[in-house]
Short mmCIF file of C-alpha atoms in Angstrom, two decimals:
data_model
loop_
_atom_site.label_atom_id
_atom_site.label_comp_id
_atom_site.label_asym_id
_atom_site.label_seq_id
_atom_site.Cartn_x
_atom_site.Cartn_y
_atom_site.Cartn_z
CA UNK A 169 -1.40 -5.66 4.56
CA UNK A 170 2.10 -6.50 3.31
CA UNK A 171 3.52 -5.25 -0.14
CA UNK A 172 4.60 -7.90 -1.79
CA UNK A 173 4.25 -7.94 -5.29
CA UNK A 174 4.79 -4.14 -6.00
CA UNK A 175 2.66 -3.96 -9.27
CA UNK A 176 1.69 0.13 -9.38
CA UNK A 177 -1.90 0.71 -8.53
CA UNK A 178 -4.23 2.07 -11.38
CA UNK A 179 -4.83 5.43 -12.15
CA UNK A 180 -8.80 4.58 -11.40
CA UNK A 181 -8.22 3.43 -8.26
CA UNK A 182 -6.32 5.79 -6.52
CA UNK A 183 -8.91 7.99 -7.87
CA UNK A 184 -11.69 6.17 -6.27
CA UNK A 185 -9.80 5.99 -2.83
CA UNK A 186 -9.98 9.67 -3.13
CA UNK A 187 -12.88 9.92 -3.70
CA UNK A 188 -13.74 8.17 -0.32
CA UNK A 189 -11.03 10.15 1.49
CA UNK A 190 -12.59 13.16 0.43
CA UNK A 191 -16.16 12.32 2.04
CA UNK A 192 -14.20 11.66 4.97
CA UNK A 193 -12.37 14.96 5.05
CA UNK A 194 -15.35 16.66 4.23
CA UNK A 195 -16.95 15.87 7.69
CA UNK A 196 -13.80 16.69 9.39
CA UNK A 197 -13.57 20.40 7.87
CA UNK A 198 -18.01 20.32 8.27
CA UNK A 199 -16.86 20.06 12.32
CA UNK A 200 -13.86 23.01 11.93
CA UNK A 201 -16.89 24.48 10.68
CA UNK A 202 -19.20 23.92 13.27
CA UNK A 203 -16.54 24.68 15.96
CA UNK A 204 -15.36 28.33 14.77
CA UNK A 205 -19.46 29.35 14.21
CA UNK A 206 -19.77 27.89 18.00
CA UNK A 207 -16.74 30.09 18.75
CA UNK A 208 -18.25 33.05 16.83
CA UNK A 209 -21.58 33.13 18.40
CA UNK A 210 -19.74 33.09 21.47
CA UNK A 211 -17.62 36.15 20.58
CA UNK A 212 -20.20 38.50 18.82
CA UNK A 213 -23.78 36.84 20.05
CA UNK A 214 -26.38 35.78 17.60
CA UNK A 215 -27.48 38.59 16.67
CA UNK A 216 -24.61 40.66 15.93
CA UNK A 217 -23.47 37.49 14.26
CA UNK A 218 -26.23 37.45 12.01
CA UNK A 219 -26.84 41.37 11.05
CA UNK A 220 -22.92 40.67 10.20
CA UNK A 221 -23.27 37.77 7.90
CA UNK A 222 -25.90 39.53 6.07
CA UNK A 223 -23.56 42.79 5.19
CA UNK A 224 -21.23 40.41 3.80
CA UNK A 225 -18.98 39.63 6.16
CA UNK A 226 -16.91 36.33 6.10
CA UNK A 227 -17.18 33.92 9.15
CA UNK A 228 -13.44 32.29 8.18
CA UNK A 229 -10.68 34.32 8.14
CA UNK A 230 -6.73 33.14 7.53
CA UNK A 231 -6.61 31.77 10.65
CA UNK A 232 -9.55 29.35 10.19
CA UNK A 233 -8.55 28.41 6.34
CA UNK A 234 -4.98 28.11 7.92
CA UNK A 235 -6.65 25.39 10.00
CA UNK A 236 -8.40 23.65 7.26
CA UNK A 237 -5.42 22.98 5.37
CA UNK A 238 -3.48 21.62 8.10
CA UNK A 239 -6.36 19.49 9.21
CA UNK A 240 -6.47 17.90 5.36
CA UNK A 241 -2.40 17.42 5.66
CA UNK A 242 -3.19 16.34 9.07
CA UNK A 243 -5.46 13.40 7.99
CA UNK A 244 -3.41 12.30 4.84
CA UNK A 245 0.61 13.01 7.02
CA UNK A 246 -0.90 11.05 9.76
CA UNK A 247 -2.17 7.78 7.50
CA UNK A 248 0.56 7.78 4.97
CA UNK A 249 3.19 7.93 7.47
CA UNK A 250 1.27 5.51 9.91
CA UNK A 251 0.54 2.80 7.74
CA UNK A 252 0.65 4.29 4.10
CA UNK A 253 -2.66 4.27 3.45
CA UNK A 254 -5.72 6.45 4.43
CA UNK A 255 -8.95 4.76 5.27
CA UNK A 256 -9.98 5.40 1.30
CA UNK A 257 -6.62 3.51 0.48
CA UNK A 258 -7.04 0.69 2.31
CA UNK A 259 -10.43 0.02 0.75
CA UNK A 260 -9.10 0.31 -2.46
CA UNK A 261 -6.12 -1.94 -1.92
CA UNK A 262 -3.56 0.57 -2.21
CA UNK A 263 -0.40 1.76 -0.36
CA UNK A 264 2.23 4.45 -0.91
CA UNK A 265 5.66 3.66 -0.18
CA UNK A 266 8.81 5.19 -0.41
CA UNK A 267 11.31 4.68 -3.60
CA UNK A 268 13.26 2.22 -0.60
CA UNK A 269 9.84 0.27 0.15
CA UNK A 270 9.11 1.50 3.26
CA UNK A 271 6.53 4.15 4.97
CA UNK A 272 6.59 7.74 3.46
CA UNK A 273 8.84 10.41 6.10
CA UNK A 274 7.01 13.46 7.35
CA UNK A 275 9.34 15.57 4.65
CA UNK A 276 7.84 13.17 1.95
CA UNK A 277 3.92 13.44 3.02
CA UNK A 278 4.32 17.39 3.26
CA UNK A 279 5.89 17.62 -0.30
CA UNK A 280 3.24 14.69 -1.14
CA UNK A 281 0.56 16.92 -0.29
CA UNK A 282 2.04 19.88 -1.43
CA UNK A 283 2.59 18.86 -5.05
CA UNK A 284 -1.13 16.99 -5.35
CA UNK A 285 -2.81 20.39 -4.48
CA UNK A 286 -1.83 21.71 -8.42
CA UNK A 287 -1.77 18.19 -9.13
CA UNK A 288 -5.39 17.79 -8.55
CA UNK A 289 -6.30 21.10 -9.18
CA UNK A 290 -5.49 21.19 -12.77
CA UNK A 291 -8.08 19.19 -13.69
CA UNK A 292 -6.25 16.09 -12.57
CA UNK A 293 -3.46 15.98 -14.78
CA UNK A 294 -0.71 15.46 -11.94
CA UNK A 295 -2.47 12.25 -11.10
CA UNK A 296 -3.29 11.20 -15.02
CA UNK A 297 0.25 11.86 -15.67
CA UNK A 298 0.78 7.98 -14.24
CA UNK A 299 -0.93 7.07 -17.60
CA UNK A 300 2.15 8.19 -19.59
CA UNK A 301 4.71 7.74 -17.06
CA UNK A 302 7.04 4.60 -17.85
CA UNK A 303 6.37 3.51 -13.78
CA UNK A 304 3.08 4.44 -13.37
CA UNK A 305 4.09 7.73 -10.97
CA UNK A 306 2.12 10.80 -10.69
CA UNK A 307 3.83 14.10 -9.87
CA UNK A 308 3.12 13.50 -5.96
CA UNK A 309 4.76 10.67 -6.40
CA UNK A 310 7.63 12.16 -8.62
CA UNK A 311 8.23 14.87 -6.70
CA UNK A 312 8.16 13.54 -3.24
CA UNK A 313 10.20 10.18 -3.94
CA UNK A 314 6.98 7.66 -3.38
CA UNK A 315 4.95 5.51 -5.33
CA UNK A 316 1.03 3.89 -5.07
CA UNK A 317 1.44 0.69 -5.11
CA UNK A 318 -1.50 -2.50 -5.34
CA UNK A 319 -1.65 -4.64 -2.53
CA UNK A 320 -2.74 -8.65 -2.79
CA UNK A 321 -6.27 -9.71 -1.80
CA UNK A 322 -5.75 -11.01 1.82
CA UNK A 323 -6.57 -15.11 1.67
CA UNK A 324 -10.03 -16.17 2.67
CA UNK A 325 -9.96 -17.85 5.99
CA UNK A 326 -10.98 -21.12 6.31
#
């Protein structure tokens, strides 16, 4: 999809495009999952494994939560500076772009990611600061140089 018309993408949708992100990179960290309790039962057996779940002790570790988190910046660093959008983005009609109009760096989907973690985690109000924002920009977008922009409806084919 080309970005021609650079009109700033609402506030709803980019929510809703996470939204669909988010089921995505829920399977993806259900598999990390999967794959380091294979990995365990491998280790300690299954019944060692269980007798230790049951005194409390925790299957994940800093190495495994390490790899969760670089999984999620895997999925959105690979899409954003692919293509600028993720598969939820695309749905939506929505692209982020540099302040120049072109794909997002590496340096810019890091920070990206970075800054939407308080963003997001503060009930939002990184991303609903686009509501008062003169250009529409949430503090992802402020901080790492970028913006979300609307794309056009591709033409129906004849």
């Amino acid at each position: 999809m080309e970005a021609t018309n650079l009109i700033p993408a609402p506030v709803w949708r980019r929510a809703v495009a996470m939204l669909y992100d988010s089921l995505l990179i829920l399977a993806l960290l259900f598999m990390v999952g999967f794959l380091n309790l294979f990995i365990q039962i491998q280790i300690f057996g299954d019944e060692q494994l269980k007798t230790m779940t049951e005194e409390g002790y925790n299957l994940g570790g800093p190495f495994f939560y390490a790899a969760l988190l670089v999984i999620i910046y895997g999925f959105f660093g690979f899409f954003w500076t692919r293509s600028g959008q993720t598969l939820g983005m695309r749905a939506w009609r929505i692209q982020v772009i540099s302040s120049n109009n072109h794909l997002i760096s590496p340096r810019q989907s890091i920070i990206r990611f970075l800054i939407a973690i308080p963003s997001l985690s503060l009930a939002g109000v990184g991303l609903f600061w686009a509501l008062i924002d003169r250009k529409k920009r949430s503090w992802q977008d402020l901080a790492s140089s970028s913006r979300i922009i609307l794309l056009e409806k591709p033409a129906k084919k004849a």
